[in-house]
Amino acid sequence: MRITLIGSGNVATHLAAAFKNAGHVIVQVYSRDMQNAALLAYHVKAEAIDNLDAVNPETDLFIIAVKDDAIGDIAQKLAKYSKLIVHTSGATPLKVLTDYTANSGVFYPLQTFSKTKELDFRTVPLCIEGADEQITKQLEELARTISNNVYRINSDQRKILHLAAVFACNFPNYLYYVAGKLLQQHDLDFNLLRPLILETAEKVQEYLPADVQTGPAIRNDEKTMVAHVQLLQDNPELERLYTELSQLIIKMDKGGYGGV
């Protein structure tokens, strides 16, 4: 397909490379910042533009990979070209596109992306939704050219999936940050934690989290938890976070959310 990327951030960068490697043609890369557009365009042999009026209509697909609150405005401007338009957001419903064009869908890659970190896109789950069955099938075929994991996920399901991804990815990463700050304050190296983090992540590739939970809270080791809380007494926010998470873990069971 001939594809135009609207956006030059993390998601757009990885999608552009995956499509290029699969033999698709990246026609243009748009960004409000021409330097950003030019950098990505250079790597995928595309034209860089910073004005949507300069869009080449000789494209098969527009992929909008920008901040959620800008998707609707961009879709409205692109609808006049009567081409297939998709967005890549996990939290935004398909309706933000169908308000302007019926030739639309969602192409949501469920992964955390950084421009500087390469990954095997064949392993990335791609969540597809089309405005009709024909578009859905077309997007599925396209998705299978770059990924081995393609799923039909509607807008309501995708909202829950995105929420679950925040719990599974964004929150743990913040807790890694907290752990790193605690170590730094006491002249300890974050590298000490990396094997532990890796082992924890590898376990949940084979088991359910409830089956491999470890630590003082799941053992209801009150003496250790009290000692930990005392170490955090100068930081009420972390003390509260530690206590609340510990209580939820204590209440864990295989069929629920602890105390939630």
Short mmCIF file of N, CA and C in Angstrom, two decimals, residues 1 19 24 107 128 134-147 150:
data_model
loop_
_atom_site.label_atom_id
_atom_site.label_comp_id
_atom_site.label_asym_id
_atom_site.label_seq_id
_atom_site.Cartn_x
_atom_site.Cartn_y
_atom_site.Cartn_z
N MET A 1 0.84 -1.20 0.00
CA MET A 1 0.00 0.00 0.00
C MET A 1 0.87 1.24 0.00
N PHE A 19 6.26 -0.90 8.13
CA PHE A 19 5.64 -0.92 6.81
C PHE A 19 6.69 -0.89 5.71
N HIS A 24 5.84 -1.93 1.83
CA HIS A 24 4.89 -0.86 1.53
C HIS A 24 5.66 0.43 1.23
N PHE A 107 -6.15 1.26 13.99
CA PHE A 107 -4.98 0.39 13.83
C PHE A 107 -4.10 0.62 15.05
N ILE A 128 -7.47 -4.20 15.58
CA ILE A 128 -8.08 -3.67 14.37
C ILE A 128 -9.57 -3.43 14.59
N GLN A 134 -15.82 -4.82 5.27
CA GLN A 134 -14.82 -4.75 4.20
C GLN A 134 -13.56 -4.04 4.66
N ILE A 135 -13.73 -2.92 5.37
CA ILE A 135 -12.57 -2.18 5.87
C ILE A 135 -11.84 -3.00 6.92
N THR A 136 -12.58 -3.68 7.77
CA THR A 136 -11.96 -4.50 8.81
C THR A 136 -11.07 -5.57 8.19
N LYS A 137 -11.58 -6.24 7.16
CA LYS A 137 -10.79 -7.27 6.49
C LYS A 137 -9.55 -6.67 5.82
N GLN A 138 -9.72 -5.50 5.23
CA GLN A 138 -8.59 -4.83 4.58
C GLN A 138 -7.50 -4.49 5.60
N LEU A 139 -7.92 -3.99 6.76
CA LEU A 139 -6.95 -3.64 7.80
C LEU A 139 -6.31 -4.88 8.39
N GLU A 140 -7.06 -5.97 8.51
CA GLU A 140 -6.49 -7.22 8.99
C GLU A 140 -5.39 -7.71 8.05
N GLU A 141 -5.66 -7.66 6.75
CA GLU A 141 -4.67 -8.09 5.77
C GLU A 141 -3.41 -7.22 5.86
N LEU A 142 -3.62 -5.92 5.99
CA LEU A 142 -2.47 -5.01 6.13
C LEU A 142 -1.70 -5.32 7.40
N ALA A 143 -2.40 -5.52 8.50
CA ALA A 143 -1.75 -5.78 9.79
C ALA A 143 -0.90 -7.04 9.74
N ARG A 144 -1.38 -8.06 9.04
CA ARG A 144 -0.64 -9.32 8.98
C ARG A 144 0.64 -9.22 8.17
N THR A 145 0.81 -8.15 7.41
CA THR A 145 2.07 -7.97 6.69
C THR A 145 3.18 -7.50 7.61
N ILE A 146 2.83 -7.01 8.82
CA ILE A 146 3.86 -6.52 9.73
C ILE A 146 3.81 -7.19 11.11
N SER A 147 2.76 -7.95 11.41
CA SER A 147 2.64 -8.57 12.74
C SER A 147 2.02 -9.94 12.64
N VAL A 150 -2.73 -10.36 15.30
CA VAL A 150 -3.76 -9.42 14.83
C VAL A 150 -5.09 -9.80 15.47
#
